[in-house]
Amino acid sequence: MGRQPCCDKVGLKKGPWTAEEDQKLIAFILNNGHCCWRAVPKLAGLLRCGKSCRLRWTNYLRPDLKRGVLSDSEEQLIIELHSYLGNRWSKIASHLPGRTDNEIKNYWNTHIKKKLKRIGIDPVTHRPITDQVPDTNPPGESNNTFLRASNTEEYLAPKLDLNSHNTNEKLRTFNNDNDAKEASTRSNDSEVTEEEKSIDSMTEAAQLSVPGGYGFDPRVELLATAEPQNFENFAATSPCFDFLNGNAMLFQQQGSPLLRVPDEECLLEFSEDIIGCANAQEGESSDQLIKDEFSVNSCLSSFNYSGETQAPICSSATEMQWTHDMLVTGSILPAPETDMQASLWQEQPEDAFPGWDGDILHHGINVANCCFSNPFTKKKENLGQIKLQR
DNA sequence: AATCTAATCAACCGCCTTACG
DNA sequence: TCGTAAGGCGGTTGATTAGAT
């Protein structure tokens, strides 16, 4: 039996709030805060249930709310986040200051969904609607790297142009190619072992290359010698970028940890709030390592682990200690209080990443511009700014 | 001007999670 | 460990507004 609705009590008002009610609620919360929403209506002199008060406050009356239509960049960010997180509106909202989950949800349902459909992209899977391979996993857990990974040619400027037929064409072509590869490698799927599937996935991911969105190009190892204050060295060796906004995800490391990846064919992508597994032991699945308030939703190539789903196996534990805040798409995330150690991908030979040719074009106190040799285009290209947050 | 339809979004409902005794 | 209360979240509803006929 379900719980009784809190507003079923006789005498409690429902429906749209009046200006007078708003004023009462605002005045009360500004003066007293809200220790207990259930008590708020009584104390504020409102004939509403606490839940209704909370909703009205968080979605409408809060002074830090940003009103008005969402900007293009906000819309881009919502699409990107949704491809990782699915309908986790509150999570998405947490990346857009001044916006509420309700507002984003409404905007998604009334605007973005239609826009995506119009250009031939399934708003659920974020993949082109035509020739879709059935994917029963919800976004955030599925192998939804296709959208993000599709615009290889736009490696350095991967914003999804929703008005661009060209982008859509790229998506379609790309997907068809990969579907064909999948079909050929899995012609008799029942005979394919899990291990083989993993390898296929890795190969496939390699073909996807580094996508737009929150990106961390693991083809480049984080060198051991980067000191927290040595931004120049750090920036040159830590190409952790938010491809969507041109910001960097800032990793700070201390001591002599290494972050390596299985081989040059693999990708590691961080999304959501980034980062970290802790205290990896050899052979340990990293989903056992995710801790604390750091919501981890990253994927190694197409293993796609998001905390509760599959995780790559750490076969050689290296460690990286977070010592500073991290900057992620404009959000400052707190470093863990304790010594959290992040991990850890399989070590490979030093020459695993021949494409890397990191360089600093300009280095300032808070910003560093970087370039590197794009292994796909073979050109040396500007990667944009890394914003450093001390 | 009247009516119909579609779009929008605030608000509600009910389930889930968390905190606490 | 269990039960309960409260907060939080995502899906849905329905009143209102805008645009089309």
PDB file of C-alpha atoms in Angstrom, chain A residues 40-328:
ATOM      1  CA  VAL A  40       7.111  25.518   7.524  1.00  0.00           C
ATOM      2  CA  PRO A  41       3.492  26.015   6.430  1.00  0.00           C
ATOM      3  CA  LYS A  42       2.229  26.063   9.965  1.00  0.00           C
ATOM      4  CA  LEU A  43       4.857  28.496  11.138  1.00  0.00           C
ATOM      5  CA  ALA A  44       4.526  30.663   8.053  1.00  0.00           C
ATOM      6  CA  GLY A  45       0.753  30.762   8.275  1.00  0.00           C
ATOM      7  CA  LEU A  46       0.120  28.894   5.061  1.00  0.00           C
ATOM      8  CA  LEU A  47      -2.576  26.380   4.335  1.00  0.00           C
ATOM      9  CA  ARG A  48      -0.228  24.254   2.307  1.00  0.00           C
ATOM     10  CA  CYS A  49       1.590  21.035   2.924  1.00  0.00           C
ATOM     11  CA  GLY A  50       5.315  21.117   3.521  1.00  0.00           C
ATOM     12  CA  LYS A  51       6.022  19.386   0.320  1.00  0.00           C
ATOM     13  CA  SER A  52       4.186  21.996  -1.656  1.00  0.00           C
ATOM     14  CA  CYS A  53       6.131  24.726   0.143  1.00  0.00           C
ATOM     15  CA  ARG A  54       9.415  23.055  -0.606  1.00  0.00           C
ATOM     16  CA  LEU A  55       8.537  22.700  -4.259  1.00  0.00           C
ATOM     17  CA  ARG A  56       7.395  26.276  -4.554  1.00  0.00           C
ATOM     18  CA  TRP A  57      10.555  27.510  -2.915  1.00  0.00           C
ATOM     19  CA  THR A  58      13.046  25.372  -4.786  1.00  0.00           C
ATOM     20  CA  ASN A  59      11.418  25.704  -8.171  1.00  0.00           C
ATOM     21  CA  TYR A  60      10.178  29.232  -8.143  1.00  0.00           C
ATOM     22  CA  LEU A  61      10.910  31.464  -5.194  1.00  0.00           C
ATOM     23  CA  ARG A  62      14.553  30.739  -4.441  1.00  0.00           C
ATOM     24  CA  PRO A  63      16.487  33.978  -4.913  1.00  0.00           C
ATOM     25  CA  ASP A  64      19.355  32.330  -6.762  1.00  0.00           C
ATOM     26  CA  LEU A  65      17.176  31.087  -9.564  1.00  0.00           C
ATOM     27  CA  LYS A  66      17.990  32.177 -13.041  1.00  0.00           C
ATOM     28  CA  ARG A  67      14.802  33.035 -14.850  1.00  0.00           C
ATOM     29  CA  GLY A  68      14.226  33.208 -18.552  1.00  0.00           C
ATOM     30  CA  VAL A  69      14.917  30.983 -21.495  1.00  0.00           C
ATOM     31  CA  LEU A  70      17.877  28.695 -21.488  1.00  0.00           C
ATOM     32  CA  SER A  71      20.851  29.790 -23.502  1.00  0.00           C
ATOM     33  CA  ASP A  72      22.321  27.786 -26.348  1.00  0.00           C
ATOM     34  CA  SER A  73      25.229  26.721 -24.206  1.00  0.00           C
ATOM     35  CA  GLU A  74      22.906  25.593 -21.458  1.00  0.00           C
ATOM     36  CA  GLU A  75      20.939  23.614 -23.991  1.00  0.00           C
ATOM     37  CA  GLN A  76      24.110  22.014 -25.319  1.00  0.00           C
ATOM     38  CA  LEU A  77      25.125  21.107 -21.830  1.00  0.00           C
ATOM     39  CA  ILE A  78      21.751  19.576 -21.062  1.00  0.00           C
ATOM     40  CA  ILE A  79      21.947  17.402 -24.148  1.00  0.00           C
ATOM     41  CA  GLU A  80      25.423  16.328 -23.311  1.00  0.00           C
ATOM     42  CA  LEU A  81      24.618  15.581 -19.707  1.00  0.00           C
ATOM     43  CA  HIS A  82      21.477  13.741 -20.665  1.00  0.00           C
ATOM     44  CA  SER A  83      23.490  11.465 -22.920  1.00  0.00           C
ATOM     45  CA  TYR A  84      25.431  10.434 -19.859  1.00  0.00           C
ATOM     46  CA  LEU A  85      22.857  10.645 -17.138  1.00  0.00           C
ATOM     47  CA  GLY A  86      19.524   9.969 -18.749  1.00  0.00           C
ATOM     48  CA  ASN A  87      16.507  11.418 -17.009  1.00  0.00           C
ATOM     49  CA  ARG A  88      18.322  12.205 -13.825  1.00  0.00           C
ATOM     50  CA  TRP A  89      17.115  15.750 -13.891  1.00  0.00           C
ATOM     51  CA  SER A  90      18.390  16.791 -10.530  1.00  0.00           C
ATOM     52  CA  LYS A  91      21.862  15.609 -11.451  1.00  0.00           C
ATOM     53  CA  ILE A  92      21.659  17.502 -14.684  1.00  0.00           C
ATOM     54  CA  ALA A  93      20.363  20.571 -12.891  1.00  0.00           C
ATOM     55  CA  SER A  94      23.290  20.478 -10.522  1.00  0.00           C
ATOM     56  CA  HIS A  95      25.505  21.359 -13.464  1.00  0.00           C
ATOM     57  CA  LEU A  96      23.432  24.354 -14.422  1.00  0.00           C
ATOM     58  CA  PRO A  97      23.525  26.963 -11.691  1.00  0.00           C
ATOM     59  CA  GLY A  98      20.240  28.722 -11.172  1.00  0.00           C
ATOM     60  CA  ARG A  99      18.220  26.114 -13.031  1.00  0.00           C
ATOM     61  CA  THR A 100      15.914  23.616 -11.441  1.00  0.00           C
ATOM     62  CA  ASP A 101      15.357  20.007 -12.259  1.00  0.00           C
ATOM     63  CA  ASN A 102      11.737  20.765 -13.046  1.00  0.00           C
ATOM     64  CA  GLU A 103      12.671  23.528 -15.427  1.00  0.00           C
ATOM     65  CA  ILE A 104      15.176  21.357 -17.229  1.00  0.00           C
ATOM     66  CA  LYS A 105      12.784  18.463 -17.380  1.00  0.00           C
ATOM     67  CA  ASN A 106      10.106  20.672 -18.889  1.00  0.00           C
ATOM     68  CA  TYR A 107      12.531  22.193 -21.314  1.00  0.00           C
ATOM     69  CA  TRP A 108      13.725  18.783 -22.352  1.00  0.00           C
ATOM     70  CA  ASN A 109      10.237  17.489 -22.941  1.00  0.00           C
ATOM     71  CA  THR A 110       8.965  20.532 -24.777  1.00  0.00           C
ATOM     72  CA  HIS A 111      11.980  21.679 -26.741  1.00  0.00           C
ATOM     73  CA  ILE A 112      15.037  19.502 -26.871  1.00  0.00           C
ATOM     74  CA  LYS A 113      13.272  16.219 -27.414  1.00  0.00           C
ATOM     75  CA  LYS A 114      11.560  17.570 -30.483  1.00  0.00           C
ATOM     76  CA  LYS A 115      14.696  19.209 -31.736  1.00  0.00           C
ATOM     77  CA  LEU A 116      16.641  15.987 -31.522  1.00  0.00           C
ATOM     78  CA  LYS A 117      13.895  14.025 -33.204  1.00  0.00           C
ATOM     79  CA  ARG A 118      13.767  16.597 -35.952  1.00  0.00           C
ATOM     80  CA  ILE A 119      17.420  16.059 -36.783  1.00  0.00           C
ATOM     81  CA  GLY A 120      17.064  12.312 -36.577  1.00  0.00           C
ATOM     82  CA  ILE A 121      18.504  11.599 -33.170  1.00  0.00           C
ATOM     83  CA  ASP A 122      16.723   9.470 -30.656  1.00  0.00           C
ATOM     84  CA  PRO A 123      16.430  11.561 -27.488  1.00  0.00           C
ATOM     85  CA  VAL A 124      16.543   8.450 -25.348  1.00  0.00           C
ATOM     86  CA  THR A 125      19.587   6.741 -26.755  1.00  0.00           C
ATOM     87  CA  HIS A 126      21.203   9.812 -28.289  1.00  0.00           C
ATOM     88  CA  ARG A 127      21.868   7.806 -31.382  1.00  0.00           C
ATOM     89  CA  PRO A 128      20.616   8.345 -34.880  1.00  0.00           C
ATOM     90  CA  ILE A 129      17.101   7.012 -35.213  1.00  0.00           C
ATOM     91  CA  THR A 130      17.790   5.132 -38.412  1.00  0.00           C
ATOM     92  CA  ASP A 131      19.552   1.799 -38.306  1.00  0.00           C
ATOM     93  CA  GLN A 132      19.697   1.667 -34.568  1.00  0.00           C
ATOM     94  CA  VAL A 133      21.083  -1.362 -32.887  1.00  0.00           C
ATOM     95  CA  PRO A 134      18.692  -2.308 -30.117  1.00  0.00           C
ATOM     96  CA  ASP A 135      20.005  -1.045 -26.840  1.00  0.00           C
ATOM     97  CA  THR A 136      18.006  -1.959 -23.813  1.00  0.00           C
ATOM     98  CA  ASN A 137      20.156  -0.097 -21.370  1.00  0.00           C
ATOM     99  CA  PRO A 138      19.009   3.278 -20.175  1.00  0.00           C
ATOM    100  CA  PRO A 139      21.150   6.298 -20.896  1.00  0.00           C
ATOM    101  CA  GLY A 140      23.956   6.621 -18.449  1.00  0.00           C
ATOM    102  CA  GLU A 141      24.494   2.935 -18.497  1.00  0.00           C
ATOM    103  CA  SER A 142      24.276   2.155 -22.126  1.00  0.00           C
ATOM    104  CA  ASN A 143      26.983   2.300 -24.669  1.00  0.00           C
ATOM    105  CA  ASN A 144      25.969   5.729 -25.684  1.00  0.00           C
ATOM    106  CA  THR A 145      29.359   6.869 -26.745  1.00  0.00           C
ATOM    107  CA  PHE A 146      28.175   7.067 -30.293  1.00  0.00           C
ATOM    108  CA  LEU A 147      26.849  10.547 -30.165  1.00  0.00           C
ATOM    109  CA  ARG A 148      29.783  11.876 -28.314  1.00  0.00           C
ATOM    110  CA  ALA A 149      32.238   9.881 -30.286  1.00  0.00           C
ATOM    111  CA  SER A 150      30.810  10.402 -33.653  1.00  0.00           C
ATOM    112  CA  ASN A 151      32.357  13.635 -34.616  1.00  0.00           C
ATOM    113  CA  THR A 152      35.913  12.504 -34.825  1.00  0.00           C
ATOM    114  CA  GLU A 153      36.637  15.085 -37.437  1.00  0.00           C
ATOM    115  CA  GLU A 154      35.488  17.729 -35.044  1.00  0.00           C
ATOM    116  CA  TYR A 155      37.815  16.449 -32.457  1.00  0.00           C
ATOM    117  CA  LEU A 156      38.792  19.851 -31.268  1.00  0.00           C
ATOM    118  CA  ALA A 157      35.484  21.543 -31.765  1.00  0.00           C
ATOM    119  CA  PRO A 158      33.004  18.843 -31.129  1.00  0.00           C
ATOM    120  CA  LYS A 159      29.980  20.884 -30.217  1.00  0.00           C
ATOM    121  CA  LEU A 160      26.954  19.264 -31.610  1.00  0.00           C
ATOM    122  CA  ASP A 161      25.377  21.638 -34.016  1.00  0.00           C
ATOM    123  CA  LEU A 162      21.742  20.805 -33.807  1.00  0.00           C
ATOM    124  CA  ASN A 163      20.983  22.780 -36.881  1.00  0.00           C
ATOM    125  CA  SER A 164      23.588  21.100 -38.935  1.00  0.00           C
ATOM    126  CA  HIS A 165      22.467  18.529 -41.386  1.00  0.00           C
ATOM    127  CA  ASN A 166      26.130  17.837 -41.907  1.00  0.00           C
ATOM    128  CA  THR A 167      26.559  16.773 -38.313  1.00  0.00           C
ATOM    129  CA  ASN A 168      23.632  14.484 -38.608  1.00  0.00           C
ATOM    130  CA  GLU A 169      25.069  12.964 -41.716  1.00  0.00           C
ATOM    131  CA  LYS A 170      28.279  12.312 -39.900  1.00  0.00           C
ATOM    132  CA  LEU A 171      26.406  10.638 -37.140  1.00  0.00           C
ATOM    133  CA  ARG A 172      24.560   8.450 -39.567  1.00  0.00           C
ATOM    134  CA  THR A 173      27.586   7.493 -41.614  1.00  0.00           C
ATOM    135  CA  PHE A 174      29.578   6.837 -38.557  1.00  0.00           C
ATOM    136  CA  ASN A 175      26.973   4.681 -36.987  1.00  0.00           C
ATOM    137  CA  ASN A 176      26.353   2.666 -40.081  1.00  0.00           C
ATOM    138  CA  ASP A 177      30.040   1.941 -40.335  1.00  0.00           C
ATOM    139  CA  ASN A 178      30.212   0.734 -36.821  1.00  0.00           C
ATOM    140  CA  ASP A 179      27.043  -1.252 -37.041  1.00  0.00           C
ATOM    141  CA  ALA A 180      28.500  -3.030 -40.017  1.00  0.00           C
ATOM    142  CA  LYS A 181      31.658  -3.773 -38.095  1.00  0.00           C
ATOM    143  CA  GLU A 182      29.626  -5.037 -35.220  1.00  0.00           C
ATOM    144  CA  ALA A 183      27.585  -7.219 -37.470  1.00  0.00           C
ATOM    145  CA  SER A 184      30.631  -8.757 -39.066  1.00  0.00           C
ATOM    146  CA  THR A 185      32.434  -9.420 -35.812  1.00  0.00           C
ATOM    147  CA  ARG A 186      29.343 -10.800 -34.146  1.00  0.00           C
ATOM    148  CA  SER A 187      27.930 -12.894 -36.883  1.00  0.00           C
ATOM    149  CA  ASN A 188      27.525 -15.714 -34.443  1.00  0.00           C
ATOM    150  CA  ASP A 189      27.061 -13.942 -31.185  1.00  0.00           C
ATOM    151  CA  SER A 190      26.285 -17.003 -29.180  1.00  0.00           C
ATOM    152  CA  GLU A 191      29.819 -18.225 -29.691  1.00  0.00           C
ATOM    153  CA  VAL A 192      31.443 -15.013 -28.644  1.00  0.00           C
ATOM    154  CA  THR A 193      32.829 -15.084 -25.168  1.00  0.00           C
ATOM    155  CA  GLU A 194      32.563 -12.201 -22.760  1.00  0.00           C
ATOM    156  CA  GLU A 195      36.249 -11.631 -23.116  1.00  0.00           C
ATOM    157  CA  GLU A 196      35.988 -11.449 -26.868  1.00  0.00           C
ATOM    158  CA  LYS A 197      33.126  -9.040 -26.553  1.00  0.00           C
ATOM    159  CA  SER A 198      35.269  -6.863 -24.369  1.00  0.00           C
ATOM    160  CA  ILE A 199      38.019  -6.862 -26.895  1.00  0.00           C
ATOM    161  CA  ASP A 200      35.556  -6.034 -29.623  1.00  0.00           C
ATOM    162  CA  SER A 201      34.288  -3.205 -27.538  1.00  0.00           C
ATOM    163  CA  MET A 202      37.738  -1.901 -26.985  1.00  0.00           C
ATOM    164  CA  THR A 203      38.526  -1.999 -30.653  1.00  0.00           C
ATOM    165  CA  GLU A 204      35.265  -0.397 -31.479  1.00  0.00           C
ATOM    166  CA  ALA A 205      35.899   2.305 -28.959  1.00  0.00           C
ATOM    167  CA  ALA A 206      39.246   2.966 -30.497  1.00  0.00           C
ATOM    168  CA  GLN A 207      37.571   3.523 -33.795  1.00  0.00           C
ATOM    169  CA  LEU A 208      35.273   5.967 -32.147  1.00  0.00           C
ATOM    170  CA  SER A 209      38.176   8.114 -31.127  1.00  0.00           C
ATOM    171  CA  VAL A 210      37.858  10.859 -28.623  1.00  0.00           C
ATOM    172  CA  PRO A 211      34.452  12.395 -28.599  1.00  0.00           C
ATOM    173  CA  GLY A 212      33.038  15.674 -27.651  1.00  0.00           C
ATOM    174  CA  GLY A 213      31.627  16.093 -24.245  1.00  0.00           C
ATOM    175  CA  TYR A 214      33.630  15.642 -21.168  1.00  0.00           C
ATOM    176  CA  GLY A 215      36.694  14.136 -22.474  1.00  0.00           C
ATOM    177  CA  PHE A 216      39.784  12.701 -21.089  1.00  0.00           C
ATOM    178  CA  ASP A 217      42.096  11.359 -23.639  1.00  0.00           C
ATOM    179  CA  PRO A 218      43.769   8.473 -21.953  1.00  0.00           C
ATOM    180  CA  ARG A 219      46.038   7.800 -24.813  1.00  0.00           C
ATOM    181  CA  VAL A 220      48.229  10.134 -22.950  1.00  0.00           C
ATOM    182  CA  GLU A 221      49.451   9.142 -19.613  1.00  0.00           C
ATOM    183  CA  LEU A 222      49.684  11.548 -16.780  1.00  0.00           C
ATOM    184  CA  LEU A 223      53.332  11.737 -16.126  1.00  0.00           C
ATOM    185  CA  ALA A 224      54.565  10.949 -12.738  1.00  0.00           C
ATOM    186  CA  THR A 225      56.578  14.024 -12.199  1.00  0.00           C
ATOM    187  CA  ALA A 226      53.828  16.582 -12.266  1.00  0.00           C
ATOM    188  CA  GLU A 227      53.830  18.487  -9.056  1.00  0.00           C
ATOM    189  CA  PRO A 228      50.670  20.232  -8.001  1.00  0.00           C
ATOM    190  CA  GLN A 229      52.232  23.630  -8.482  1.00  0.00           C
ATOM    191  CA  ASN A 230      53.956  22.759 -11.677  1.00  0.00           C
ATOM    192  CA  PHE A 231      51.156  23.750 -13.921  1.00  0.00           C
ATOM    193  CA  GLU A 232      53.243  23.922 -16.999  1.00  0.00           C
ATOM    194  CA  ASN A 233      54.356  20.384 -16.715  1.00  0.00           C
ATOM    195  CA  PHE A 234      50.979  19.343 -15.506  1.00  0.00           C
ATOM    196  CA  ALA A 235      49.146  20.949 -18.339  1.00  0.00           C
ATOM    197  CA  ALA A 236      51.476  19.521 -20.880  1.00  0.00           C
ATOM    198  CA  THR A 237      50.989  16.045 -19.672  1.00  0.00           C
ATOM    199  CA  SER A 238      47.390  16.010 -18.574  1.00  0.00           C
ATOM    200  CA  PRO A 239      45.079  16.514 -21.456  1.00  0.00           C
ATOM    201  CA  CYS A 240      41.896  16.292 -19.506  1.00  0.00           C
ATOM    202  CA  PHE A 241      39.457  18.418 -21.296  1.00  0.00           C
ATOM    203  CA  ASP A 242      35.889  19.291 -21.207  1.00  0.00           C
ATOM    204  CA  PHE A 243      35.494  19.166 -24.930  1.00  0.00           C
ATOM    205  CA  LEU A 244      32.097  20.663 -24.769  1.00  0.00           C
ATOM    206  CA  ASN A 245      33.081  23.947 -23.268  1.00  0.00           C
ATOM    207  CA  GLY A 246      36.753  24.016 -23.875  1.00  0.00           C
ATOM    208  CA  ASN A 247      37.466  23.895 -20.201  1.00  0.00           C
ATOM    209  CA  ALA A 248      39.649  21.417 -18.591  1.00  0.00           C
ATOM    210  CA  MET A 249      38.957  18.953 -15.954  1.00  0.00           C
ATOM    211  CA  LEU A 250      41.640  19.649 -13.543  1.00  0.00           C
ATOM    212  CA  PHE A 251      43.421  16.777 -12.063  1.00  0.00           C
ATOM    213  CA  GLN A 252      45.954  17.490  -9.476  1.00  0.00           C
ATOM    214  CA  GLN A 253      48.333  14.908  -8.503  1.00  0.00           C
ATOM    215  CA  GLN A 254      51.054  14.591  -6.036  1.00  0.00           C
ATOM    216  CA  GLY A 255      53.980  12.388  -5.516  1.00  0.00           C
ATOM    217  CA  SER A 256      54.675  10.044  -8.327  1.00  0.00           C
ATOM    218  CA  PRO A 257      51.440   8.491  -9.373  1.00  0.00           C
ATOM    219  CA  LEU A 258      50.801   7.467 -12.887  1.00  0.00           C
ATOM    220  CA  LEU A 259      47.621   7.209 -14.731  1.00  0.00           C
ATOM    221  CA  ARG A 260      47.917   4.909 -17.633  1.00  0.00           C
ATOM    222  CA  VAL A 261      45.514   3.221 -19.899  1.00  0.00           C
ATOM    223  CA  PRO A 262      45.447  -0.242 -21.379  1.00  0.00           C
ATOM    224  CA  ASP A 263      46.664   0.732 -24.777  1.00  0.00           C
ATOM    225  CA  GLU A 264      46.392   3.435 -27.313  1.00  0.00           C
ATOM    226  CA  GLU A 265      43.218   1.961 -28.653  1.00  0.00           C
ATOM    227  CA  CYS A 266      41.245   2.694 -25.553  1.00  0.00           C
ATOM    228  CA  LEU A 267      39.335   5.617 -24.323  1.00  0.00           C
ATOM    229  CA  LEU A 268      38.528   6.797 -20.951  1.00  0.00           C
ATOM    230  CA  GLU A 269      35.762   9.258 -20.590  1.00  0.00           C
ATOM    231  CA  PHE A 270      34.673  10.944 -17.490  1.00  0.00           C
ATOM    232  CA  SER A 271      31.299  12.377 -17.168  1.00  0.00           C
ATOM    233  CA  GLU A 272      29.127  13.602 -14.410  1.00  0.00           C
ATOM    234  CA  ASP A 273      31.105  14.815 -11.476  1.00  0.00           C
ATOM    235  CA  ILE A 274      34.216  12.979 -12.353  1.00  0.00           C
ATOM    236  CA  ILE A 275      36.646  11.014 -10.821  1.00  0.00           C
ATOM    237  CA  GLY A 276      38.058   8.504  -8.969  1.00  0.00           C
ATOM    238  CA  CYS A 277      38.305   5.150  -7.609  1.00  0.00           C
ATOM    239  CA  ALA A 278      40.151   4.474  -4.490  1.00  0.00           C
ATOM    240  CA  ASN A 279      42.805   2.134  -3.355  1.00  0.00           C
ATOM    241  CA  ALA A 280      42.790  -0.202  -6.244  1.00  0.00           C
ATOM    242  CA  GLN A 281      44.286  -3.543  -5.656  1.00  0.00           C
ATOM    243  CA  GLU A 282      45.588  -5.653  -8.406  1.00  0.00           C
ATOM    244  CA  GLY A 283      42.780  -7.512 -10.068  1.00  0.00           C
ATOM    245  CA  GLU A 284      40.134  -5.569  -8.282  1.00  0.00           C
ATOM    246  CA  SER A 285      37.127  -4.281 -10.058  1.00  0.00           C
ATOM    247  CA  SER A 286      37.097  -0.554  -9.779  1.00  0.00           C
ATOM    248  CA  ASP A 287      33.418  -0.360  -9.035  1.00  0.00           C
ATOM    249  CA  GLN A 288      34.321  -1.611  -5.620  1.00  0.00           C
ATOM    250  CA  LEU A 289      36.445   1.402  -5.184  1.00  0.00           C
ATOM    251  CA  ILE A 290      34.085   4.188  -5.791  1.00  0.00           C
ATOM    252  CA  LYS A 291      33.478   6.017  -2.651  1.00  0.00           C
ATOM    253  CA  ASP A 292      32.019   8.929  -0.859  1.00  0.00           C
ATOM    254  CA  GLU A 293      30.218  11.804  -2.364  1.00  0.00           C
ATOM    255  CA  PHE A 294      32.088  11.650  -5.580  1.00  0.00           C
ATOM    256  CA  SER A 295      29.640  10.382  -8.038  1.00  0.00           C
ATOM    257  CA  VAL A 296      31.576   8.515 -10.559  1.00  0.00           C
ATOM    258  CA  ASN A 297      30.254   7.945 -13.932  1.00  0.00           C
ATOM    259  CA  SER A 298      33.010   7.170 -16.240  1.00  0.00           C
ATOM    260  CA  CYS A 299      33.573   4.600 -18.793  1.00  0.00           C
ATOM    261  CA  LEU A 300      36.578   2.880 -20.109  1.00  0.00           C
ATOM    262  CA  SER A 301      36.105   2.478 -23.772  1.00  0.00           C
ATOM    263  CA  SER A 302      32.770   0.796 -24.077  1.00  0.00           C
ATOM    264  CA  PHE A 303      32.738  -0.946 -20.786  1.00  0.00           C
ATOM    265  CA  ASN A 304      30.583   1.853 -19.512  1.00  0.00           C
ATOM    266  CA  TYR A 305      30.624   1.749 -15.858  1.00  0.00           C
ATOM    267  CA  SER A 306      28.739   4.260 -13.883  1.00  0.00           C
ATOM    268  CA  GLY A 307      29.252   3.234 -10.370  1.00  0.00           C
ATOM    269  CA  GLU A 308      26.733   0.534 -10.231  1.00  0.00           C
ATOM    270  CA  THR A 309      27.234  -1.194 -13.513  1.00  0.00           C
ATOM    271  CA  GLN A 310      30.177  -2.786 -15.177  1.00  0.00           C
ATOM    272  CA  ALA A 311      33.622  -1.690 -14.347  1.00  0.00           C
ATOM    273  CA  PRO A 312      36.954  -2.285 -15.897  1.00  0.00           C
ATOM    274  CA  ILE A 313      39.304  -4.413 -13.987  1.00  0.00           C
ATOM    275  CA  CYS A 314      42.338  -2.792 -12.572  1.00  0.00           C
ATOM    276  CA  SER A 315      45.157  -5.023 -13.385  1.00  0.00           C
ATOM    277  CA  SER A 316      47.889  -2.858 -12.173  1.00  0.00           C
ATOM    278  CA  ALA A 317      47.131  -0.417  -9.476  1.00  0.00           C
ATOM    279  CA  THR A 318      48.703   2.915  -9.718  1.00  0.00           C
ATOM    280  CA  GLU A 319      47.595   5.734  -7.622  1.00  0.00           C
ATOM    281  CA  MET A 320      46.693   9.314  -7.976  1.00  0.00           C
ATOM    282  CA  GLN A 321      45.940  11.413  -5.033  1.00  0.00           C
ATOM    283  CA  TRP A 322      43.545  14.276  -5.246  1.00  0.00           C
ATOM    284  CA  THR A 323      44.907  17.238  -3.512  1.00  0.00           C
ATOM    285  CA  HIS A 324      42.978  20.145  -4.918  1.00  0.00           C
ATOM    286  CA  ASP A 325      39.615  21.093  -6.116  1.00  0.00           C
ATOM    287  CA  MET A 326      38.730  20.090  -9.573  1.00  0.00           C
ATOM    288  CA  LEU A 327      37.189  22.284 -12.152  1.00  0.00           C
ATOM    289  CA  VAL A 328      34.626  20.613 -14.274  1.00  0.00           C
TER     290      VAL A 328
END
